[in-house]
Tab-separated table of C-alpha atoms and ligand atoms in Angstrom:
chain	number	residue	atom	x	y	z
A	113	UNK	CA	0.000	0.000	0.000
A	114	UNK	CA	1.432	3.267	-0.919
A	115	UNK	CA	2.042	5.590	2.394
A	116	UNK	CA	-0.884	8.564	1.783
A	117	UNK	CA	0.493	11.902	1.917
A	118	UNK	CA	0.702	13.303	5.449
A	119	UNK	CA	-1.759	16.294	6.420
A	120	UNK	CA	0.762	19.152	7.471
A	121	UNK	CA	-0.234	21.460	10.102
A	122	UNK	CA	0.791	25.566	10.237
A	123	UNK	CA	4.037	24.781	10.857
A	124	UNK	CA	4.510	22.610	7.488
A	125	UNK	CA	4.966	19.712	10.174
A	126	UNK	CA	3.808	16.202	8.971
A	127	UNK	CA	1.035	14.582	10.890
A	128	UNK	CA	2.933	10.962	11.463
A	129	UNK	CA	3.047	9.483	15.289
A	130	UNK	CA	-0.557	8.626	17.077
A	131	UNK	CA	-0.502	8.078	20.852
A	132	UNK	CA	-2.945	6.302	22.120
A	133	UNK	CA	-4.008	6.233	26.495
A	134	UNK	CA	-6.261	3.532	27.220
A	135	UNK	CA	-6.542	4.207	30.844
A	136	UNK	CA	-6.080	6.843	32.905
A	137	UNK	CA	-5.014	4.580	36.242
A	138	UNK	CA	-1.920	3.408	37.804
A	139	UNK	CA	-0.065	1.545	39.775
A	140	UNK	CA	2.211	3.363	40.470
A	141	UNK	CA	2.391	7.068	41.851
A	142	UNK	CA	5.915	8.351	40.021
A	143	UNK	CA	6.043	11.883	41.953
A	144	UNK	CA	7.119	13.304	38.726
A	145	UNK	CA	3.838	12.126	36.903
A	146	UNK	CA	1.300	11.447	39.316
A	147	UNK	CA	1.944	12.217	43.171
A	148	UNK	CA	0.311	10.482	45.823
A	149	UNK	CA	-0.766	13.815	47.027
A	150	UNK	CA	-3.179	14.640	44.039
A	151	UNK	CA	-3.773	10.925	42.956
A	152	UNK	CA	-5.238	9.325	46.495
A	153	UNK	CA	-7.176	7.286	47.533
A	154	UNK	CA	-10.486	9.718	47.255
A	155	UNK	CA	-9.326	10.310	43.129
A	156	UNK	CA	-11.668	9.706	40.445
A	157	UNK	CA	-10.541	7.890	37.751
A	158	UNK	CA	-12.451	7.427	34.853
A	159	UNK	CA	-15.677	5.444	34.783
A	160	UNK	CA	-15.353	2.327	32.412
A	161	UNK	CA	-18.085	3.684	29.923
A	162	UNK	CA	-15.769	6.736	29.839
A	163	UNK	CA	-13.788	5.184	27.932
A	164	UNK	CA	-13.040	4.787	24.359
A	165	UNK	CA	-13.865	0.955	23.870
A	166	UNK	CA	-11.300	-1.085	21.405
A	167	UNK	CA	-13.586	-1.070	18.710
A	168	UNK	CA	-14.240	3.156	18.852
A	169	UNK	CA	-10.456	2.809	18.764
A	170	UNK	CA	-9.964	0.981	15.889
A	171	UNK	CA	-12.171	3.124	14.038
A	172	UNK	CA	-10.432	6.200	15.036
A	173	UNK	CA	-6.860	5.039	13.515
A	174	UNK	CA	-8.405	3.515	10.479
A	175	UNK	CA	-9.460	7.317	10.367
A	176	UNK	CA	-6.088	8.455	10.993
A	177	UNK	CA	-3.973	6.171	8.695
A	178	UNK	CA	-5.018	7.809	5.318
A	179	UNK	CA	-4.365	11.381	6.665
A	180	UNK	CA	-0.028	9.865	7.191
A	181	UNK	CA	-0.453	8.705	10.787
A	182	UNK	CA	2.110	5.296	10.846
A	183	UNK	CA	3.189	4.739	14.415
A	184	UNK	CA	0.768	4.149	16.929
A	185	UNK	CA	2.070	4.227	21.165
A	186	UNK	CA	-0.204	3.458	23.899
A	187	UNK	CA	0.430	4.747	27.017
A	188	UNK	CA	-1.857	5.819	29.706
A	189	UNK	CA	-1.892	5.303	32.511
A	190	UNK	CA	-0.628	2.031	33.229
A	191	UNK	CA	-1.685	0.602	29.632
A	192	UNK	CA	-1.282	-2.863	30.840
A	193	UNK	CA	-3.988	-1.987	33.288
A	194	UNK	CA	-6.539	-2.201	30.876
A	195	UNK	CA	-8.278	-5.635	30.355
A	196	UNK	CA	-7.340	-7.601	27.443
A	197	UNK	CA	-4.999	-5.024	25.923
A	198	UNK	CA	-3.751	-7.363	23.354
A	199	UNK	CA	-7.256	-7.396	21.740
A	200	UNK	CA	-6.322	-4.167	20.784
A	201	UNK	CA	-3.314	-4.686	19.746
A	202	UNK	CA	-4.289	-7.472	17.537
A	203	UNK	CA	-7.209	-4.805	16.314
A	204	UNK	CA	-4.698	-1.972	15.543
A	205	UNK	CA	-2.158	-4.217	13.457
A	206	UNK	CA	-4.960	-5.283	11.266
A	207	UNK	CA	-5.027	-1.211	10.205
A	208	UNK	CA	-3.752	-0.877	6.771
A	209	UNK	CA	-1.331	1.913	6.958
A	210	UNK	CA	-0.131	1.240	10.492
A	211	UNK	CA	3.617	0.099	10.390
A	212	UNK	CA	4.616	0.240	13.955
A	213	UNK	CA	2.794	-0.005	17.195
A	214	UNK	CA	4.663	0.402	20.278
A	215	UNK	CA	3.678	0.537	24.209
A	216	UNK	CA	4.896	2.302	27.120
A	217	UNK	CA	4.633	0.850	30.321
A	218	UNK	CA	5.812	0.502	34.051
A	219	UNK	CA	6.616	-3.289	33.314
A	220	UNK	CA	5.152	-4.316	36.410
A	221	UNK	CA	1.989	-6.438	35.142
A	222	UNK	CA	5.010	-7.432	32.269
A	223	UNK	CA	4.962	-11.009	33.080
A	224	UNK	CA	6.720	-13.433	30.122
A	225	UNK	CA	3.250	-14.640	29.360
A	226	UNK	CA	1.936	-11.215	28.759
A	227	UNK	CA	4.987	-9.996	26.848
A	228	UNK	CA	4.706	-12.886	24.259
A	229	UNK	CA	0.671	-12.397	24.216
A	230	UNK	CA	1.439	-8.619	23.184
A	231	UNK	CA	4.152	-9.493	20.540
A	232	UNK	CA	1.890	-12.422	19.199
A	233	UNK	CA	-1.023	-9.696	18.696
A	234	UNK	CA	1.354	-7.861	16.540
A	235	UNK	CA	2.966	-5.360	19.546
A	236	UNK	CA	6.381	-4.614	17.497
A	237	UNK	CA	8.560	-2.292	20.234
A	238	UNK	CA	8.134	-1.732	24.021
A	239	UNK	CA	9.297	0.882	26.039
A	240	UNK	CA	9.972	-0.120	29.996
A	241	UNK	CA	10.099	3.083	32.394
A	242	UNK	CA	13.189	2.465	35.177
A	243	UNK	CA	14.278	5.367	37.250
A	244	UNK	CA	17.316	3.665	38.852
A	245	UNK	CA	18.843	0.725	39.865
A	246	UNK	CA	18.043	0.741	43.822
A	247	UNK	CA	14.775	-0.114	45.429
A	248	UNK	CA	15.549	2.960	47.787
A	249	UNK	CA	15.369	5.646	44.997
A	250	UNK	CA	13.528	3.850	43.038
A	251	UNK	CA	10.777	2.934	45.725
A	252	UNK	CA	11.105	7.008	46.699
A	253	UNK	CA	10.313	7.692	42.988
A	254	UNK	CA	7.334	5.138	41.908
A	255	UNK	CA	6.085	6.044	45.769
A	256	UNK	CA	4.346	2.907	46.194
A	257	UNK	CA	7.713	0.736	47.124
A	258	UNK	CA	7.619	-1.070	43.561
A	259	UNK	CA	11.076	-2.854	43.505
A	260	UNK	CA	13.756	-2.684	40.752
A	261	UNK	CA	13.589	-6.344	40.255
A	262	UNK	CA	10.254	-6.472	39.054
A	263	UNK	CA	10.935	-4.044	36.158
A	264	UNK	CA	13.919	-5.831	35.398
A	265	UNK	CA	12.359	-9.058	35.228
A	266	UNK	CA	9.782	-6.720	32.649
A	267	UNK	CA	12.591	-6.100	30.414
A	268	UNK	CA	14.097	-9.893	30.760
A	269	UNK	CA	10.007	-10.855	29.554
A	270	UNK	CA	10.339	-8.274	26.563
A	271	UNK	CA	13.569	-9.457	25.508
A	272	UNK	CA	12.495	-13.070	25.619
A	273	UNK	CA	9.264	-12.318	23.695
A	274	UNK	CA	11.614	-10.673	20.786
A	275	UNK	CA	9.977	-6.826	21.759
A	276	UNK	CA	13.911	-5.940	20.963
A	277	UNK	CA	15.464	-3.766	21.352
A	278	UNK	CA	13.727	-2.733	24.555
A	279	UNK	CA	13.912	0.935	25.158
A	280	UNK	CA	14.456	2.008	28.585
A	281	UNK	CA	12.913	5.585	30.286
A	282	UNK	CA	14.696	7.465	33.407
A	283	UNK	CA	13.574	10.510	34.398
A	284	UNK	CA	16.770	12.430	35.277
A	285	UNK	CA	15.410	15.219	38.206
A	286	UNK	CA	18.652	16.925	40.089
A	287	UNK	CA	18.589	15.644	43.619
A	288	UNK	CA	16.730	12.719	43.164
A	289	UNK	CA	18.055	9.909	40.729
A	290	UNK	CA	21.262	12.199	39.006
A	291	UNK	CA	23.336	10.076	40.928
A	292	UNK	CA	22.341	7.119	38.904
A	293	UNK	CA	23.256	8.131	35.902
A	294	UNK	CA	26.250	6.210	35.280
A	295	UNK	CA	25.088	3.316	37.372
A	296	UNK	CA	22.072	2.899	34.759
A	297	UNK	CA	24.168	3.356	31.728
A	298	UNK	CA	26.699	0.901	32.992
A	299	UNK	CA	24.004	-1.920	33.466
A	300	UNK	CA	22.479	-1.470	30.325
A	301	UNK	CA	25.859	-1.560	28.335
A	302	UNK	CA	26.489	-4.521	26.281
A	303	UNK	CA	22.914	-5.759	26.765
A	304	UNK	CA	21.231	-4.254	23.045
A	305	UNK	CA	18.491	-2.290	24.759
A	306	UNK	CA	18.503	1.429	24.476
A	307	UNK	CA	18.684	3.861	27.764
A	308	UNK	CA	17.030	6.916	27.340
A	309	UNK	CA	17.606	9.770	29.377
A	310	UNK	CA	14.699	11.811	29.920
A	311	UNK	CA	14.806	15.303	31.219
A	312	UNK	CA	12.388	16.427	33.752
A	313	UNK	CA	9.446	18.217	32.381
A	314	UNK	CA	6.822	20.452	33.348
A	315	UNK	CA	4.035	18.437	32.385
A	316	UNK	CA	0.810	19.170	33.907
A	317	UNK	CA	-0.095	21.331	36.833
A	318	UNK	CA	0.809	18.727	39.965
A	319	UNK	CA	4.560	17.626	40.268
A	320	UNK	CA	5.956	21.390	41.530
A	321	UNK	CA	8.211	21.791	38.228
A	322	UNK	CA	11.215	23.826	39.003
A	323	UNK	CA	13.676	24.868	36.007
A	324	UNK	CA	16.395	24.060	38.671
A	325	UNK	CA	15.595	20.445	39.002
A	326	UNK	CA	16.044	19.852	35.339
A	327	UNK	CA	19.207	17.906	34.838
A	328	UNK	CA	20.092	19.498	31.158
A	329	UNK	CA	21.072	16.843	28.258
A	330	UNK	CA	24.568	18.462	28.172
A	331	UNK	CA	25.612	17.906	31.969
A	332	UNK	CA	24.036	13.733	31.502
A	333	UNK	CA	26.569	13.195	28.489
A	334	UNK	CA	29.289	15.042	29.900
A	335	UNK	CA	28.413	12.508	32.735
A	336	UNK	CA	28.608	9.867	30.714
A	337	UNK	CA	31.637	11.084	28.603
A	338	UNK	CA	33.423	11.082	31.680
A	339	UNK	CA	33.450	6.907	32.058
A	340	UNK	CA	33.361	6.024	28.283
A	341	UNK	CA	33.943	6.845	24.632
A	342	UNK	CA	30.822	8.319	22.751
A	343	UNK	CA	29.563	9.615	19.292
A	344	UNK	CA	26.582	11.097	18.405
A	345	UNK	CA	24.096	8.736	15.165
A	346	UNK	CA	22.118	10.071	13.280
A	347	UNK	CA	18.228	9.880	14.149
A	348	UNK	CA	15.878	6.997	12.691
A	349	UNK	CA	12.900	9.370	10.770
A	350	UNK	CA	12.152	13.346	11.128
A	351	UNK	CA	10.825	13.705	14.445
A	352	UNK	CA	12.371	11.276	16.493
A	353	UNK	CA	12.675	12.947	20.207
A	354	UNK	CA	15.692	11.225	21.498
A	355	UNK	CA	18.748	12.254	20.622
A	356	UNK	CA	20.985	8.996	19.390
A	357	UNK	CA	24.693	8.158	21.113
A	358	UNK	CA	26.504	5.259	21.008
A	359	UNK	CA	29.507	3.903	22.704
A	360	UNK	CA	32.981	3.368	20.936
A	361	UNK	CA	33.708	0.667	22.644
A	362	UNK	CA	31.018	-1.467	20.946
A	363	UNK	CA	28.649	-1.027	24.559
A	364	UNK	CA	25.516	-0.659	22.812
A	365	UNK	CA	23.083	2.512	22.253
A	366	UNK	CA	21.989	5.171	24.468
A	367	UNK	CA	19.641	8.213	24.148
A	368	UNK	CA	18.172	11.446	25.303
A	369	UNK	CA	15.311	13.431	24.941
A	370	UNK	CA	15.791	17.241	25.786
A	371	UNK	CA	12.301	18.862	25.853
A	372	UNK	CA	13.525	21.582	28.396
A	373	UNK	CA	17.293	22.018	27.171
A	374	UNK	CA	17.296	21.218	23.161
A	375	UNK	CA	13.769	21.077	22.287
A	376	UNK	CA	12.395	19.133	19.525
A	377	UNK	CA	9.006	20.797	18.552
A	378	UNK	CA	9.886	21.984	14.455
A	379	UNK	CA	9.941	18.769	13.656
A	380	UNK	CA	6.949	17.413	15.642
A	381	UNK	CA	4.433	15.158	13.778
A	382	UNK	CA	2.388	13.504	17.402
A	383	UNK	CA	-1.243	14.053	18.094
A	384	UNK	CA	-2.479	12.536	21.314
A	385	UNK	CA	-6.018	10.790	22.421
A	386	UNK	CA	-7.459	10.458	25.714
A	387	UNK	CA	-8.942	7.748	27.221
A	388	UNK	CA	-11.918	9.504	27.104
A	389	UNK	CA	-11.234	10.969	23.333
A	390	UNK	CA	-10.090	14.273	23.741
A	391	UNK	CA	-7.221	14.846	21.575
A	392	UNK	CA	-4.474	16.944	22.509
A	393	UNK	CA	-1.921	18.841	19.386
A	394	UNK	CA	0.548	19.080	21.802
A	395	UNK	CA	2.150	17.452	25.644
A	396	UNK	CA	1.636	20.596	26.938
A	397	UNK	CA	-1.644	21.220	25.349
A	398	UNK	CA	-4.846	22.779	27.862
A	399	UNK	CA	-8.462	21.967	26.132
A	400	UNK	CA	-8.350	18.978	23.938
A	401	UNK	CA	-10.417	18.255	20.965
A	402	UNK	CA	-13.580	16.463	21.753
A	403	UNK	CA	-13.712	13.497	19.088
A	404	UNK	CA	-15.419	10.918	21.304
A	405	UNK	CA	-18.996	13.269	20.728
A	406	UNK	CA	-17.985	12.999	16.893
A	407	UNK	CA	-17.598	9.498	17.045
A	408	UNK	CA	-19.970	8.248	19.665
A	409	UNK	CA	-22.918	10.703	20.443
A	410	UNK	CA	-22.809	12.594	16.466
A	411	UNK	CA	-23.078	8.994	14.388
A	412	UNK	CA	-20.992	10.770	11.939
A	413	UNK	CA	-19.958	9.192	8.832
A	414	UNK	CA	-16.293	8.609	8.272
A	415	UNK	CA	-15.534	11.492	5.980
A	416	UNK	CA	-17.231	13.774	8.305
A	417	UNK	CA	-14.525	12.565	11.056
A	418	UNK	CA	-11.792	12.690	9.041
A	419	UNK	CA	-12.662	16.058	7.451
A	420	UNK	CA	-12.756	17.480	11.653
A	421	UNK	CA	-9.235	15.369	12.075
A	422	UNK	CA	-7.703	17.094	8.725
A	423	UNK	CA	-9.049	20.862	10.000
A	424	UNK	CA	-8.016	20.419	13.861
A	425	UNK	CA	-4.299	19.183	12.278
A	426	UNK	CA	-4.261	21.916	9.887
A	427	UNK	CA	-4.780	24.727	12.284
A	428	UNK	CA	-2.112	23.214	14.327
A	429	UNK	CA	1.119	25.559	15.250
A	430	UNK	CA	1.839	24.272	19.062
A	431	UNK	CA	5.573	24.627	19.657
A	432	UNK	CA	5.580	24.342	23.351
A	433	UNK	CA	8.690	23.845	24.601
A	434	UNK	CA	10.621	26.175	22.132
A	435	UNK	CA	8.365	28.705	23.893
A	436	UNK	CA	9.017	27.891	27.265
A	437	UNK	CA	11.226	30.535	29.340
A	438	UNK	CA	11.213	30.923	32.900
A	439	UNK	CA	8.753	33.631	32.143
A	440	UNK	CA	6.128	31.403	30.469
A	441	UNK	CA	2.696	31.804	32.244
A	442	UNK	CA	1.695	28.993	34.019
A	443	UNK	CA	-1.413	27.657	32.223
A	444	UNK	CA	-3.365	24.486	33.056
A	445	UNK	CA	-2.205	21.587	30.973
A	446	UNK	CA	-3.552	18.756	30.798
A	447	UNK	CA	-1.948	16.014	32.778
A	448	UNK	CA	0.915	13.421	30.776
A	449	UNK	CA	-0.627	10.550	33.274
A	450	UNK	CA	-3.808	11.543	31.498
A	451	UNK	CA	-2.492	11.357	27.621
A	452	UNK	CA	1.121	9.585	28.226
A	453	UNK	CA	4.253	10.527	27.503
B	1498	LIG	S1	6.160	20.539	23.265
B	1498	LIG	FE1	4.366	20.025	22.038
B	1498	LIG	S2	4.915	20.652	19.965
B	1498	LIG	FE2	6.807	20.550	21.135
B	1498	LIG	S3	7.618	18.501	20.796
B	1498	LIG	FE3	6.381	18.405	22.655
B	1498	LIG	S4	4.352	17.791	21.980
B	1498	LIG	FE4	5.462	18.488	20.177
């Protein structure tokens, strides 16, 4: 099938990446995502008829295919919290168009079982999140005591159900998990999955942001560049986030994505759904687009859907992060444990 000709927004930027939250719970309470504080016990989540169903799903990427969407990323959430999530899977591959669907998860429901499930569905790349190597910061991080092993043991599942590479998340913040910088690159040396170093962001309105706890992409490689060799690759497609490195010494890949530092947003082709159906232009986005009342309450044919999809993408010129100073007004985002990463 010939790849349609991507939509372009106001910035001439190619509509191309589709990322999909199918929940908006957790298990885990990552103080950088969703603290404990905000996210108790007396939180409402999302009532299960909220929710797009797999099916409403479906329909909206077979929508999104023709207008150059290609990669499809669920997230949430916890993705692997909702039921059956290889149903979906299986669903999404069977979208002409669609040539890579990845996840993004906390690899803690990651069993073996449910790693080979995935890839059997058609799942083709997996990212793991891992914050450090000991349960202390680690535990002080996910804030629910979730031990290192587990996730490990996530990634050991991947691998063994040929999701390779695995790609690996840490959230750098200063004060925190710095420290394990090297430690984290040194165990994932030599092993074919890909580190990426993530810098702290100011998603949302609840983790307390601070410009100071940002560890910038140029003091984690000059880390790094203190212990080994390293050269710089050049990216897969237009609008990949990390940044590519490898070591000399034949130790693998390594990566990092500099929203705050180096950001990335001229080249930015992602559009983000809900699990409710809002989509969001942009991580940092406020309203969202409603699509679920197009799709669900308006009985509106296809091209009528795709027509709203084409105009919302056209009138598109979020840029975000290249817009971000110290002096940028704090507005109310919407929240990345609400539309993932
Ligand atoms: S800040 Fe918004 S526009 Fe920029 S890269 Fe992130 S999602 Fe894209």
């Amino acid at each position: 099938m010939d790849m349609p000709q991507a939509i372009t927004d106001k910035r001439q930027r190619p509509l191309r990446d589709l990322r999909l939250s199918v929940t908006d719970r957790c298990n885990f309470r990552c103080v950088y995502c969703m603290p404990k504080e905000v996210y108790g016990a007396k939180f409402h989540f999302l009532p299960r008829h909220d929710l797009l169903s797999f099916d409403e799903l479906e329909r909206v990427v077979r929508l999104f295919a023709p207008l150059g969407v290609e990669k499809i990323r669920l997230t949430g959430g916890e993705p692997l919290l909702r039921q059956n999530v290889e149903q979906l899977v299986r669903q999404l591959a069977a979208v002409p168009g669609i040539s890579d669907i990845a996840m993004t998860t906390n690899g803690y429901f990651l069993s073996r079982d449910k790693a080979k499930a995935l890839k059997d569905a058609g799942l083709h790349r997996i990212t793991v999140s891992l914050d450090a190597l000991d349960d202390a910061t680690f535990g002080s991080i996910n804030d629910v005591g979730a031990p290192v092993e587990r996730v490990l043991s996530a990634i050991r599942s991947a691998s063994a159900a040929g999701l390779t590479p695995v790609k690996i998340n840490m959230v750098v913040k200063r004060g925190v998990n710095d420290k394990a910088v090297i430690a984290m690159a040194r165990h994932f040396r030599f092993t074919g999955h890909i580190l990426r170093f993530i810098e702290y962001m100011d998603v949302g309105n609840t983790n307390g942001w601070r410009l100071d706890d940002v560890v910038p992409a140029s003091e984690i490689l000059r880390q790094i560049q203190t212990h080994w060799d390293v050269e710089p690759i050049a990216s897969h497609h237009t609008g990949e986030v990390a940044r590519r490195f490898r070591y000399r010494d034949g130790g693998g890949e390594f990566g990092i994505i500099s929203s705050v530092s180096q950001p990335f947003c001229q080249s930015c082709g992602r559009i983000r759904l809900s699990p409710e159906g809002r989509l969001y232009t942009c991580l940092f986005g406020s309203e969202g687009y409603d699509l679920r009342a197009l799709i669900r309450d308006g009985n509106l044919s296809d091209p009528a859907v795709s027509e709203a999809l084409s105009a919302l993408w056209g009138r598109r010129t979020d840029q975000y992060s290249l817009e971000r100073t110290s002096q940028t007004s704090p507005h109310s985002k919407v929240e990345m444990s609400h539309i993932g990463g």
